[in-house]
């Protein structure tokens, strides 16, 4: 699927350079917060920690891009309100809700239908989504594939690895993809403090089997 069909490139009036994320990602995260009555408190925390990010988010349109640092500020503000376990749960919820809307619902539903019984192949949707949703933000890689899990790596953008909140959202999202098939999954995500985020995703038998 061509990402240009999902997100248009920047016009001169809305240009964002450097590491950036498609607006549907932060706007979707905000929608999840709104639906759970958390947005007002998270918004206040975001304004206090990064006013520029808050203003950019308020003015953001779905077809635009947001600096990735602003997206990370949003996630860190959410963690300030709900804690790291809470923000991990939000990552899982956002993945599940993405089948109904957001940047890639058709892709996600199609991938789940095609690979429901093949969790290793299902996990490979991560790099596909990364390629569509992010620009100049490093590369999402899968290596060390095993029958019951894979290792995930995001390499090349040094502002991501130090953020514990970001890592928890990524872990929640990775596990959430497997949960869409009714399969038990666990995910961890760590950073080297420099430029690499490393995740371990493991799965078991479908629930109820």
PDB file of N, CA and C in Angstrom, residues 16-73:
ATOM      1  N   UNK A  16       6.843  20.520   7.783  1.00  0.00           N
ATOM      2  CA  UNK A  16       7.538  20.127   8.998  1.00  0.00           C
ATOM      3  C   UNK A  16       8.763  19.354   8.546  1.00  0.00           C
ATOM      4  N   UNK A  17       9.923  19.755   9.002  1.00  0.00           N
ATOM      5  CA  UNK A  17      11.149  19.067   8.616  1.00  0.00           C
ATOM      6  C   UNK A  17      11.671  18.260   9.793  1.00  0.00           C
ATOM      7  N   UNK A  18      12.607  17.381   9.494  1.00  0.00           N
ATOM      8  CA  UNK A  18      13.172  16.549  10.535  1.00  0.00           C
ATOM      9  C   UNK A  18      12.252  15.394  10.889  1.00  0.00           C
ATOM     10  N   UNK A  19      12.560  14.664  11.951  1.00  0.00           N
ATOM     11  CA  UNK A  19      11.725  13.522  12.357  1.00  0.00           C
ATOM     12  C   UNK A  19      10.291  13.967  12.596  1.00  0.00           C
ATOM     13  N   UNK A  20       9.339  13.268  11.999  1.00  0.00           N
ATOM     14  CA  UNK A  20       7.947  13.679  12.089  1.00  0.00           C
ATOM     15  C   UNK A  20       7.034  12.467  12.006  1.00  0.00           C
ATOM     16  N   UNK A  21       5.800  12.677  12.437  1.00  0.00           N
ATOM     17  CA  UNK A  21       4.813  11.620  12.488  1.00  0.00           C
ATOM     18  C   UNK A  21       3.536  12.117  11.824  1.00  0.00           C
ATOM     19  N   UNK A  22       2.859  11.232  11.103  1.00  0.00           N
ATOM     20  CA  UNK A  22       1.589  11.585  10.489  1.00  0.00           C
ATOM     21  C   UNK A  22       0.591  11.969  11.569  1.00  0.00           C
ATOM     22  N   UNK A  23      -0.182  13.010  11.284  1.00  0.00           N
ATOM     23  CA  UNK A  23      -1.072  13.577  12.293  1.00  0.00           C
ATOM     24  C   UNK A  23      -2.050  12.567  12.863  1.00  0.00           C
ATOM     25  N   UNK A  24      -2.434  11.572  12.076  1.00  0.00           N
ATOM     26  CA  UNK A  24      -3.406  10.599  12.563  1.00  0.00           C
ATOM     27  C   UNK A  24      -2.927   9.860  13.799  1.00  0.00           C
ATOM     28  N   UNK A  25      -1.622   9.743  13.987  1.00  0.00           N
ATOM     29  CA  UNK A  25      -1.102   9.041  15.165  1.00  0.00           C
ATOM     30  C   UNK A  25      -1.357   9.848  16.445  1.00  0.00           C
ATOM     31  N   UNK A  26      -0.872  11.087  16.565  1.00  0.00           N
ATOM     32  CA  UNK A  26      -1.171  11.841  17.798  1.00  0.00           C
ATOM     33  C   UNK A  26      -2.638  12.179  17.950  1.00  0.00           C
ATOM     34  N   UNK A  27      -3.337  12.443  16.847  1.00  0.00           N
ATOM     35  CA  UNK A  27      -4.764  12.743  16.952  1.00  0.00           C
ATOM     36  C   UNK A  27      -5.541  11.519  17.417  1.00  0.00           C
ATOM     37  N   UNK A  28      -5.140  10.344  16.959  1.00  0.00           N
ATOM     38  CA  UNK A  28      -5.775   9.123  17.429  1.00  0.00           C
ATOM     39  C   UNK A  28      -5.518   8.883  18.902  1.00  0.00           C
ATOM     40  N   UNK A  29      -4.283   9.148  19.343  1.00  0.00           N
ATOM     41  CA  UNK A  29      -3.940   8.997  20.757  1.00  0.00           C
ATOM     42  C   UNK A  29      -4.765   9.962  21.593  1.00  0.00           C
ATOM     43  N   UNK A  30      -4.912  11.187  21.110  1.00  0.00           N
ATOM     44  CA  UNK A  30      -5.746  12.157  21.831  1.00  0.00           C
ATOM     45  C   UNK A  30      -7.191  11.695  21.895  1.00  0.00           C
ATOM     46  N   UNK A  31      -7.704  11.108  20.803  1.00  0.00           N
ATOM     47  CA  UNK A  31      -9.080  10.610  20.808  1.00  0.00           C
ATOM     48  C   UNK A  31      -9.277   9.535  21.871  1.00  0.00           C
ATOM     49  N   UNK A  32      -8.277   8.668  22.011  1.00  0.00           N
ATOM     50  CA  UNK A  32      -8.354   7.629  23.053  1.00  0.00           C
ATOM     51  C   UNK A  32      -8.406   8.263  24.435  1.00  0.00           C
ATOM     52  N   UNK A  33      -7.621   9.309  24.652  1.00  0.00           N
ATOM     53  CA  UNK A  33      -7.649  10.011  25.932  1.00  0.00           C
ATOM     54  C   UNK A  33      -8.995  10.689  26.163  1.00  0.00           C
ATOM     55  N   UNK A  34      -9.544  11.317  25.131  1.00  0.00           N
ATOM     56  CA  UNK A  34     -10.838  11.974  25.252  1.00  0.00           C
ATOM     57  C   UNK A  34     -11.938  10.985  25.624  1.00  0.00           C
ATOM     58  N   UNK A  35     -11.925   9.838  24.963  1.00  0.00           N
ATOM     59  CA  UNK A  35     -12.970   8.846  25.201  1.00  0.00           C
ATOM     60  C   UNK A  35     -12.945   8.319  26.628  1.00  0.00           C
ATOM     61  N   UNK A  36     -11.804   8.408  27.269  1.00  0.00           N
ATOM     62  CA  UNK A  36     -11.676   7.893  28.638  1.00  0.00           C
ATOM     63  C   UNK A  36     -11.626   8.997  29.678  1.00  0.00           C
ATOM     64  N   UNK A  37     -11.974  10.206  29.278  1.00  0.00           N
ATOM     65  CA  UNK A  37     -12.048  11.310  30.222  1.00  0.00           C
ATOM     66  C   UNK A  37     -10.712  11.763  30.760  1.00  0.00           C
ATOM     67  N   UNK A  38      -9.634  11.511  30.022  1.00  0.00           N
ATOM     68  CA  UNK A  38      -8.293  11.832  30.497  1.00  0.00           C
ATOM     69  C   UNK A  38      -7.678  13.059  29.829  1.00  0.00           C
ATOM     70  N   UNK A  39      -8.309  13.530  28.756  1.00  0.00           N
ATOM     71  CA  UNK A  39      -7.644  14.531  27.944  1.00  0.00           C
ATOM     72  C   UNK A  39      -7.398  15.843  28.686  1.00  0.00           C
ATOM     73  N   UNK A  40      -8.349  16.316  29.468  1.00  0.00           N
ATOM     74  CA  UNK A  40      -8.179  17.609  30.129  1.00  0.00           C
ATOM     75  C   UNK A  40      -6.928  17.606  31.008  1.00  0.00           C
ATOM     76  N   UNK A  41      -6.750  16.548  31.779  1.00  0.00           N
ATOM     77  CA  UNK A  41      -5.595  16.479  32.671  1.00  0.00           C
ATOM     78  C   UNK A  41      -4.296  16.309  31.884  1.00  0.00           C
ATOM     79  N   UNK A  42      -4.328  15.476  30.843  1.00  0.00           N
ATOM     80  CA  UNK A  42      -3.132  15.280  30.024  1.00  0.00           C
ATOM     81  C   UNK A  42      -2.788  16.567  29.275  1.00  0.00           C
ATOM     82  N   UNK A  43      -3.809  17.252  28.775  1.00  0.00           N
ATOM     83  CA  UNK A  43      -3.584  18.509  28.064  1.00  0.00           C
ATOM     84  C   UNK A  43      -2.901  19.525  28.973  1.00  0.00           C
ATOM     85  N   UNK A  44      -3.364  19.616  30.216  1.00  0.00           N
ATOM     86  CA  UNK A  44      -2.741  20.547  31.163  1.00  0.00           C
ATOM     87  C   UNK A  44      -1.281  20.163  31.415  1.00  0.00           C
ATOM     88  N   UNK A  45      -1.018  18.864  31.543  1.00  0.00           N
ATOM     89  CA  UNK A  45       0.361  18.414  31.756  1.00  0.00           C
ATOM     90  C   UNK A  45       1.223  18.720  30.537  1.00  0.00           C
ATOM     91  N   UNK A  46       0.661  18.543  29.334  1.00  0.00           N
ATOM     92  CA  UNK A  46       1.406  18.830  28.106  1.00  0.00           C
ATOM     93  C   UNK A  46       1.722  20.314  28.001  1.00  0.00           C
ATOM     94  N   UNK A  47       0.752  21.168  28.297  1.00  0.00           N
ATOM     95  CA  UNK A  47       0.993  22.609  28.250  1.00  0.00           C
ATOM     96  C   UNK A  47       2.108  23.012  29.207  1.00  0.00           C
ATOM     97  N   UNK A  48       2.132  22.392  30.363  1.00  0.00           N
ATOM     98  CA  UNK A  48       3.129  22.749  31.370  1.00  0.00           C
ATOM     99  C   UNK A  48       4.533  22.301  30.969  1.00  0.00           C
ATOM    100  N   UNK A  49       4.641  21.163  30.292  1.00  0.00           N
ATOM    101  CA  UNK A  49       5.959  20.619  29.972  1.00  0.00           C
ATOM    102  C   UNK A  49       6.442  21.040  28.586  1.00  0.00           C
ATOM    103  N   UNK A  50       5.518  21.305  27.640  1.00  0.00           N
ATOM    104  CA  UNK A  50       5.931  21.613  26.263  1.00  0.00           C
ATOM    105  C   UNK A  50       4.816  22.405  25.588  1.00  0.00           C
ATOM    106  N   UNK A  51       4.801  23.711  25.824  1.00  0.00           N
ATOM    107  CA  UNK A  51       3.726  24.558  25.312  1.00  0.00           C
ATOM    108  C   UNK A  51       3.678  24.542  23.795  1.00  0.00           C
ATOM    109  N   UNK A  52       4.845  24.537  23.162  1.00  0.00           N
ATOM    110  CA  UNK A  52       4.867  24.522  21.695  1.00  0.00           C
ATOM    111  C   UNK A  52       4.211  23.259  21.147  1.00  0.00           C
ATOM    112  N   UNK A  53       4.502  22.120  21.748  1.00  0.00           N
ATOM    113  CA  UNK A  53       3.874  20.869  21.307  1.00  0.00           C
ATOM    114  C   UNK A  53       2.368  20.928  21.484  1.00  0.00           C
ATOM    115  N   UNK A  54       1.922  21.488  22.602  1.00  0.00           N
ATOM    116  CA  UNK A  54       0.486  21.614  22.850  1.00  0.00           C
ATOM    117  C   UNK A  54      -0.180  22.482  21.786  1.00  0.00           C
ATOM    118  N   UNK A  55       0.447  23.598  21.444  1.00  0.00           N
ATOM    119  CA  UNK A  55      -0.120  24.502  20.438  1.00  0.00           C
ATOM    120  C   UNK A  55      -0.135  23.843  19.066  1.00  0.00           C
ATOM    121  N   UNK A  56       0.917  23.141  18.721  1.00  0.00           N
ATOM    122  CA  UNK A  56       0.954  22.442  17.435  1.00  0.00           C
ATOM    123  C   UNK A  56      -0.161  21.401  17.351  1.00  0.00           C
ATOM    124  N   UNK A  57      -0.383  20.678  18.427  1.00  0.00           N
ATOM    125  CA  UNK A  57      -1.407  19.641  18.438  1.00  0.00           C
ATOM    126  C   UNK A  57      -2.795  20.244  18.284  1.00  0.00           C
ATOM    127  N   UNK A  58      -3.029  21.374  18.929  1.00  0.00           N
ATOM    128  CA  UNK A  58      -4.333  22.019  18.844  1.00  0.00           C
ATOM    129  C   UNK A  58      -4.642  22.481  17.425  1.00  0.00           C
ATOM    130  N   UNK A  59      -3.617  22.855  16.673  1.00  0.00           N
ATOM    131  CA  UNK A  59      -3.803  23.375  15.317  1.00  0.00           C
ATOM    132  C   UNK A  59      -3.664  22.297  14.243  1.00  0.00           C
ATOM    133  N   UNK A  60      -3.390  21.077  14.651  1.00  0.00           N
ATOM    134  CA  UNK A  60      -3.050  20.017  13.714  1.00  0.00           C
ATOM    135  C   UNK A  60      -4.272  19.536  12.941  1.00  0.00           C
ATOM    136  N   UNK A  61      -4.094  19.367  11.639  1.00  0.00           N
ATOM    137  CA  UNK A  61      -5.118  18.751  10.792  1.00  0.00           C
ATOM    138  C   UNK A  61      -4.684  17.344  10.424  1.00  0.00           C
ATOM    139  N   UNK A  62      -5.661  16.487  10.138  1.00  0.00           N
ATOM    140  CA  UNK A  62      -5.387  15.059   9.961  1.00  0.00           C
ATOM    141  C   UNK A  62      -4.447  14.777   8.788  1.00  0.00           C
ATOM    142  N   UNK A  63      -4.377  15.656   7.816  1.00  0.00           N
ATOM    143  CA  UNK A  63      -3.532  15.400   6.646  1.00  0.00           C
ATOM    144  C   UNK A  63      -2.124  15.976   6.798  1.00  0.00           C
ATOM    145  N   UNK A  64      -1.798  16.483   7.967  1.00  0.00           N
ATOM    146  CA  UNK A  64      -0.505  17.118   8.171  1.00  0.00           C
ATOM    147  C   UNK A  64       0.444  16.196   8.940  1.00  0.00           C
ATOM    148  N   UNK A  65       1.598  16.754   9.281  1.00  0.00           N
ATOM    149  CA  UNK A  65       2.621  16.050  10.043  1.00  0.00           C
ATOM    150  C   UNK A  65       2.928  16.832  11.313  1.00  0.00           C
ATOM    151  N   UNK A  66       3.390  16.120  12.326  1.00  0.00           N
ATOM    152  CA  UNK A  66       3.758  16.727  13.595  1.00  0.00           C
ATOM    153  C   UNK A  66       5.201  16.340  13.900  1.00  0.00           C
ATOM    154  N   UNK A  67       6.032  17.291  14.412  1.00  0.00           N
ATOM    155  CA  UNK A  67       7.372  16.878  14.829  1.00  0.00           C
ATOM    156  C   UNK A  67       7.287  15.704  15.806  1.00  0.00           C
ATOM    157  N   UNK A  68       8.113  14.717  15.600  1.00  0.00           N
ATOM    158  CA  UNK A  68       8.044  13.532  16.428  1.00  0.00           C
ATOM    159  C   UNK A  68       8.322  13.857  17.896  1.00  0.00           C
ATOM    160  N   UNK A  69       9.145  14.862  18.132  1.00  0.00           N
ATOM    161  CA  UNK A  69       9.411  15.262  19.516  1.00  0.00           C
ATOM    162  C   UNK A  69       8.141  15.737  20.211  1.00  0.00           C
ATOM    163  N   UNK A  70       7.227  16.375  19.469  1.00  0.00           N
ATOM    164  CA  UNK A  70       5.962  16.822  20.048  1.00  0.00           C
ATOM    165  C   UNK A  70       5.067  15.636  20.377  1.00  0.00           C
ATOM    166  N   UNK A  71       5.087  14.616  19.519  1.00  0.00           N
ATOM    167  CA  UNK A  71       4.318  13.397  19.776  1.00  0.00           C
ATOM    168  C   UNK A  71       4.840  12.701  21.036  1.00  0.00           C
ATOM    169  N   UNK A  72       6.155  12.645  21.183  1.00  0.00           N
ATOM    170  CA  UNK A  72       6.736  12.041  22.378  1.00  0.00           C
ATOM    171  C   UNK A  72       6.356  12.857  23.616  1.00  0.00           C
ATOM    172  N   UNK A  73       6.328  14.182  23.499  1.00  0.00           N
ATOM    173  CA  UNK A  73       5.913  15.022  24.632  1.00  0.00           C
ATOM    174  C   UNK A  73       4.479  14.704  25.047  1.00  0.00           C
TER     175      UNK A  73
END
